[in-house]
Short mmCIF file of C-alpha atoms in Angstrom, two decimals:
data_model
loop_
_atom_site.label_atom_id
_atom_site.label_comp_id
_atom_site.label_asym_id
_atom_site.label_seq_id
_atom_site.Cartn_x
_atom_site.Cartn_y
_atom_site.Cartn_z
CA MET I 1 -4.76 30.90 2.56
CA THR I 2 -5.49 27.18 2.21
CA PRO I 3 -3.72 25.17 4.93
CA ARG I 4 -1.12 22.67 3.80
CA GLU I 5 -2.35 19.10 3.71
CA THR I 6 -0.76 16.36 5.79
CA ILE I 7 0.27 13.35 3.69
CA VAL I 8 1.44 10.14 5.38
CA ILE I 9 3.44 7.83 3.10
CA THR I 10 4.42 4.32 4.16
CA GLY I 11 7.28 2.51 2.46
CA ALA I 12 8.90 5.92 2.11
CA SER I 13 12.56 5.10 2.77
CA ASP I 14 13.30 4.59 -0.94
CA GLY I 15 11.69 3.76 -4.28
CA ILE I 16 8.38 5.29 -5.25
CA GLY I 17 7.56 6.21 -1.65
CA ALA I 18 10.65 8.42 -1.37
CA ALA I 19 10.11 9.75 -4.90
CA ALA I 20 6.52 10.71 -4.07
CA ALA I 21 7.69 12.38 -0.87
CA ARG I 22 10.20 14.46 -2.82
CA ALA I 23 7.50 15.56 -5.25
CA LEU I 24 4.96 16.39 -2.54
CA ALA I 25 7.12 17.92 0.21
CA PRO I 26 7.44 21.44 -1.25
CA ASP I 27 3.69 22.10 -1.04
CA HIS I 28 2.47 19.63 1.61
CA ASP I 29 3.30 18.49 5.12
CA VAL I 30 4.71 15.07 4.32
CA VAL I 31 5.19 12.41 7.01
CA LEU I 32 7.47 9.50 6.18
CA VAL I 33 7.06 5.94 7.46
CA GLY I 34 9.70 3.32 6.71
CA ARG I 35 11.10 0.04 7.94
CA SER I 36 14.78 1.03 7.91
CA PRO I 37 15.69 3.58 10.61
CA GLU I 38 18.79 4.74 8.73
CA LYS I 39 17.26 5.06 5.25
CA THR I 40 14.02 6.63 6.50
CA ALA I 41 15.93 9.17 8.58
CA ALA I 42 18.16 10.02 5.61
CA VAL I 43 15.20 10.84 3.36
CA ALA I 44 13.57 12.80 6.19
CA ARG I 45 16.76 14.88 6.68
CA GLU I 46 16.96 15.55 2.96
CA LEU I 47 13.40 16.87 2.87
CA GLY I 48 13.23 18.37 6.35
CA VAL I 49 10.13 16.38 7.27
CA PRO I 50 9.16 14.13 10.21
CA HIS I 51 9.51 10.38 10.03
CA HIS I 52 8.49 7.26 11.92
CA VAL I 53 9.84 3.72 11.83
CA ALA I 54 7.70 0.58 11.74
CA ASP I 55 8.25 -2.93 10.45
CA PHE I 56 4.94 -4.18 9.05
CA ALA I 57 6.03 -7.77 9.63
CA GLU I 58 5.12 -7.11 13.28
CA LEU I 59 1.58 -5.87 13.87
CA ALA I 60 2.46 -4.50 17.32
CA GLN I 61 4.65 -1.96 15.52
CA VAL I 62 1.72 -1.03 13.25
CA ARG I 63 -0.44 -0.42 16.32
CA ASP I 64 2.28 1.72 17.89
CA LEU I 65 2.64 3.65 14.65
CA ALA I 66 -1.09 4.36 14.50
CA ALA I 67 -1.09 5.59 18.10
CA THR I 68 1.83 7.91 17.33
CA LEU I 69 0.22 9.30 14.19
CA LEU I 70 -3.03 9.97 16.06
CA ALA I 71 -1.15 11.74 18.84
CA GLU I 72 1.01 13.91 16.59
CA TYR I 73 -1.16 14.80 13.58
CA PRO I 74 -4.60 16.35 14.15
CA ARG I 75 -5.35 15.93 10.44
CA ILE I 76 -4.36 13.26 7.95
CA ASP I 77 -5.48 14.38 4.52
CA VAL I 78 -3.83 11.57 2.57
CA LEU I 79 -2.73 8.11 3.69
CA ALA I 80 -0.59 6.45 1.03
CA ASN I 81 -0.33 2.75 1.88
CA ASN I 82 2.79 2.06 -0.14
CA ALA I 83 4.80 -0.40 1.98
CA GLY I 84 5.18 -3.93 0.68
CA GLY I 85 7.26 -6.34 -1.35
CA ILE I 86 7.71 -9.83 -2.68
CA MET I 87 9.36 -12.46 -0.47
CA GLY I 88 11.27 -15.64 -1.20
CA ASP I 89 10.62 -18.87 0.65
CA ARG I 90 7.41 -18.95 2.65
CA GLN I 91 7.84 -17.24 6.02
CA VAL I 92 5.48 -16.84 8.95
CA THR I 93 5.60 -13.65 11.01
CA VAL I 94 5.61 -13.35 14.79
CA ASP I 95 1.85 -12.74 14.43
CA GLY I 96 1.38 -16.13 12.77
CA PHE I 97 0.62 -14.93 9.24
CA GLU I 98 2.34 -15.58 5.92
CA LYS I 99 4.72 -12.64 5.57
CA THR I 100 3.74 -11.45 2.08
CA PHE I 101 0.06 -11.34 3.01
CA GLN I 102 0.76 -9.51 6.27
CA VAL I 103 3.22 -6.89 5.01
CA ASN I 104 1.32 -6.07 1.82
CA HIS I 105 -2.28 -6.35 3.04
CA LEU I 106 -3.01 -7.08 6.70
CA ALA I 107 -0.70 -4.37 8.06
CA GLN I 108 -2.14 -1.78 5.65
CA PHE I 109 -5.67 -2.87 6.57
CA LEU I 110 -4.90 -2.58 10.29
CA LEU I 111 -3.23 0.83 10.00
CA THR I 112 -6.11 2.24 7.99
CA ASP I 113 -8.68 0.82 10.38
CA LEU I 114 -6.88 2.21 13.44
CA LEU I 115 -6.78 5.65 11.79
CA ILE I 116 -10.29 5.50 10.36
CA ASP I 117 -11.88 8.14 12.62
CA ARG I 118 -9.08 10.62 11.91
CA LEU I 119 -9.29 9.84 8.20
CA THR I 120 -13.04 10.38 8.06
CA GLU I 121 -12.77 13.62 10.06
CA SER I 122 -10.16 14.82 7.55
CA ASN I 123 -12.12 13.75 4.44
CA ALA I 124 -8.97 11.87 3.56
CA ARG I 125 -7.82 10.16 0.41
CA VAL I 126 -6.52 6.63 1.05
CA ILE I 127 -4.24 5.38 -1.71
CA GLN I 128 -3.06 1.78 -2.10
CA SER I 129 0.03 0.86 -4.12
CA ALA I 130 -1.22 -2.23 -5.93
CA SER I 131 0.28 -3.95 -8.97
CA VAL I 132 -0.39 -5.62 -12.28
CA ALA I 133 0.76 -8.72 -10.38
CA ALA I 134 -2.83 -8.97 -9.11
CA LYS I 135 -3.92 -9.83 -12.64
CA GLN I 136 -0.87 -11.88 -13.58
CA TRP I 137 -0.58 -14.08 -10.50
CA GLY I 138 -3.41 -13.32 -8.08
CA ARG I 139 -6.14 -15.82 -7.38
CA LEU I 140 -7.59 -15.36 -3.90
CA ASP I 141 -8.83 -18.38 -2.01
CA LEU I 142 -10.46 -17.15 1.19
CA ASP I 143 -9.95 -20.59 2.72
CA ASP I 144 -6.19 -20.37 2.09
CA LEU I 145 -5.22 -16.72 2.42
CA GLN I 146 -1.94 -17.79 4.01
CA ASN I 147 -1.01 -19.78 0.89
CA GLU I 148 -0.26 -22.94 2.83
CA LYS I 149 -1.10 -25.00 -0.26
CA GLY I 150 1.17 -24.67 -3.27
CA TYR I 151 2.99 -21.52 -2.09
CA SER I 152 5.08 -19.56 -4.55
CA PRO I 153 6.46 -16.04 -4.03
CA GLU I 154 4.69 -14.66 -7.09
CA LYS I 155 1.33 -16.23 -6.19
CA ALA I 156 1.52 -14.83 -2.66
CA TYR I 157 2.46 -11.39 -3.99
CA GLY I 158 -0.27 -11.42 -6.64
CA ASP I 159 -2.82 -12.41 -4.01
CA ALA I 160 -1.71 -9.59 -1.72
CA LYS I 161 -1.88 -7.00 -4.50
CA LEU I 162 -5.33 -8.27 -5.45
CA ALA I 163 -6.29 -7.87 -1.80
CA ASN I 164 -5.11 -4.23 -2.02
CA ILE I 165 -7.51 -3.55 -4.89
CA LEU I 166 -10.40 -5.29 -3.16
CA PHE I 167 -9.66 -3.46 0.10
CA THR I 168 -9.78 -0.15 -1.77
CA ARG I 169 -13.17 -0.94 -3.28
CA GLU I 170 -14.64 -2.07 0.03
CA LEU I 171 -13.17 0.90 1.91
CA GLN I 172 -14.90 3.22 -0.55
CA LYS I 173 -18.18 1.34 -0.17
CA ARG I 174 -18.10 1.39 3.63
CA TYR I 175 -16.73 4.88 4.25
CA GLY I 176 -17.33 6.89 1.09
CA ASP I 177 -20.43 8.51 2.56
CA ARG I 178 -18.37 9.52 5.61
CA GLY I 179 -15.85 11.50 3.59
CA ILE I 180 -13.15 9.01 2.60
CA THR I 181 -12.15 8.60 -1.01
CA ALA I 182 -10.05 5.56 -1.86
CA ALA I 183 -7.98 4.54 -4.88
CA SER I 184 -5.43 1.91 -5.85
CA PHE I 185 -2.86 2.06 -8.62
CA HIS I 186 -0.18 0.17 -10.53
CA PRO I 187 3.07 2.18 -10.55
CA GLY I 188 4.68 0.36 -13.47
CA ILE I 189 7.82 -1.77 -13.46
CA VAL I 190 9.97 0.51 -11.37
CA GLY I 191 13.75 0.35 -10.99
CA THR I 192 13.94 0.36 -7.18
CA ASN I 193 15.17 -1.89 -4.37
CA PHE I 194 12.00 -3.97 -4.85
CA ALA I 195 12.70 -7.69 -4.30
CA SER I 196 16.20 -6.97 -2.99
CA ASP I 197 15.46 -8.80 0.28
CA THR I 198 14.36 -12.01 -1.41
CA THR I 199 16.04 -14.97 -3.07
CA HIS I 200 13.24 -15.07 -5.65
CA VAL I 201 14.22 -14.81 -9.33
CA MET I 202 12.63 -11.33 -9.43
CA ARG I 203 15.55 -10.07 -7.35
CA PHE I 204 17.91 -10.92 -10.19
CA ALA I 205 15.52 -9.64 -12.85
CA TYR I 206 15.01 -6.29 -11.16
CA HIS I 207 18.67 -5.81 -10.36
CA THR I 208 20.29 -7.05 -13.57
CA PRO I 209 21.68 -3.93 -15.31
CA VAL I 210 20.29 -4.79 -18.76
CA ILE I 211 16.77 -5.42 -17.41
CA LYS I 212 16.91 -2.42 -15.13
CA ASN I 213 17.97 -0.11 -17.96
CA LEU I 214 15.68 -1.45 -20.70
CA VAL I 215 12.52 -2.50 -18.88
CA THR I 216 12.10 -0.55 -15.67
CA ILE I 217 11.10 3.07 -15.22
CA SER I 218 12.47 5.56 -12.71
CA PRO I 219 11.01 5.83 -9.20
CA SER I 220 9.79 9.35 -10.00
CA LYS I 221 7.82 8.05 -12.99
CA GLY I 222 6.50 5.19 -10.87
CA ALA I 223 5.38 7.66 -8.23
CA ASP I 224 3.58 9.90 -10.72
CA THR I 225 0.15 8.28 -10.39
CA LEU I 226 0.45 8.26 -6.59
CA VAL I 227 1.26 11.99 -6.63
CA TRP I 228 -1.63 12.63 -9.02
CA LEU I 229 -4.11 10.76 -6.83
CA ALA I 230 -2.84 12.60 -3.74
CA THR I 231 -3.17 16.07 -5.25
CA SER I 232 -6.08 15.94 -7.71
CA THR I 233 -9.82 16.02 -7.05
CA PRO I 234 -11.70 12.76 -6.36
CA GLY I 235 -14.97 12.51 -8.23
CA SER I 236 -13.74 14.98 -10.82
CA ASP I 237 -10.27 13.87 -11.83
CA TRP I 238 -10.73 10.23 -10.82
CA GLU I 239 -13.47 7.87 -9.74
CA PRO I 240 -13.37 6.95 -6.02
CA GLY I 241 -12.80 3.25 -5.41
CA GLY I 242 -11.04 2.82 -8.74
CA TYR I 243 -7.82 1.18 -9.86
CA PHE I 244 -5.47 3.27 -12.00
CA ALA I 245 -2.30 3.15 -14.07
CA LYS I 246 -0.60 6.08 -15.79
CA ARG I 247 -3.28 8.42 -14.43
CA LYS I 248 -6.03 6.46 -16.17
CA PRO I 249 -8.57 3.83 -15.09
CA ALA I 250 -7.10 0.35 -15.48
CA THR I 251 -8.41 -3.19 -15.42
CA SER I 252 -7.21 -6.06 -13.29
CA SER I 253 -8.46 -9.60 -12.78
CA ARG I 254 -12.11 -10.62 -12.73
CA GLN I 255 -11.85 -11.15 -8.97
CA SER I 256 -10.78 -7.52 -8.50
CA THR I 257 -14.34 -6.33 -9.18
CA ASP I 258 -16.09 -9.00 -7.10
CA MET I 259 -17.71 -6.94 -4.34
CA ALA I 260 -18.95 -10.02 -2.47
CA LEU I 261 -15.34 -11.20 -2.32
CA ALA I 262 -14.22 -7.73 -1.20
CA GLU I 263 -16.75 -7.75 1.64
CA ARG I 264 -15.75 -11.21 2.83
CA LEU I 265 -12.05 -10.37 2.62
CA TRP I 266 -12.65 -7.27 4.77
CA ASP I 267 -14.51 -9.25 7.42
CA ILE I 268 -11.86 -11.99 7.51
CA SER I 269 -9.05 -9.43 7.67
CA ALA I 270 -10.75 -7.63 10.56
CA GLU I 271 -11.09 -10.90 12.43
CA LEU I 272 -7.45 -11.83 11.80
CA VAL I 273 -6.13 -8.54 13.22
CA GLY I 274 -8.63 -8.40 16.06
CA ARG I 275 -10.71 -5.45 14.89
#
């Protein structure tokens, strides 16, 4: 009998993270990670699965989370880096980084790097929740990753989602021959609590009933590609290192395929988080 795979999902307290957990829990050992203790515990009780709490706006909590995961789970077959969101006014975290960049990219980078030996031992799939925002708004400037010049919430979010795609490509390049397979995906315009913590106009767009009913899709539909990537066969069903939407290869910005940029972003990210 094939052992059940262990799937760690961040950003799992609601939205597509919780929806993916509900789809995967019957046949896999799902581990939830969320920022809200109450909401994460509620989903965990519903599914009868373990959960851990970490706020990615504080990298010390990411390091503690990684230590806990390493101590409690001898295998991690899938790491779904799904936590993230768009912010309002520019904020700087306790670690000194622009919040959008840290929560959406740096924290995911750090968590993956801290778990890298366990992931390689497990021949893990590492899945990044990216976004079409990378193409719409993203334009990475490695000399201004903190968006100190001309900040806007959508630019910062687009940059971070572009960083997710580039991180996926570079992760595959660096660790593909050691057993890791990486992928990123766009979930669609999902009717979730996305942007609910911001004053940005997207909060009102996402949570206006007419927009929510006519434009957005359900969290379960948004989670479909994540579930597919987590349960299908890399190299057969999908190309490792790729970016996907609706279970198919997708295109993003020109920068998203720039492997020199991906390499430099990796090195800068490692330096920023002290790896």
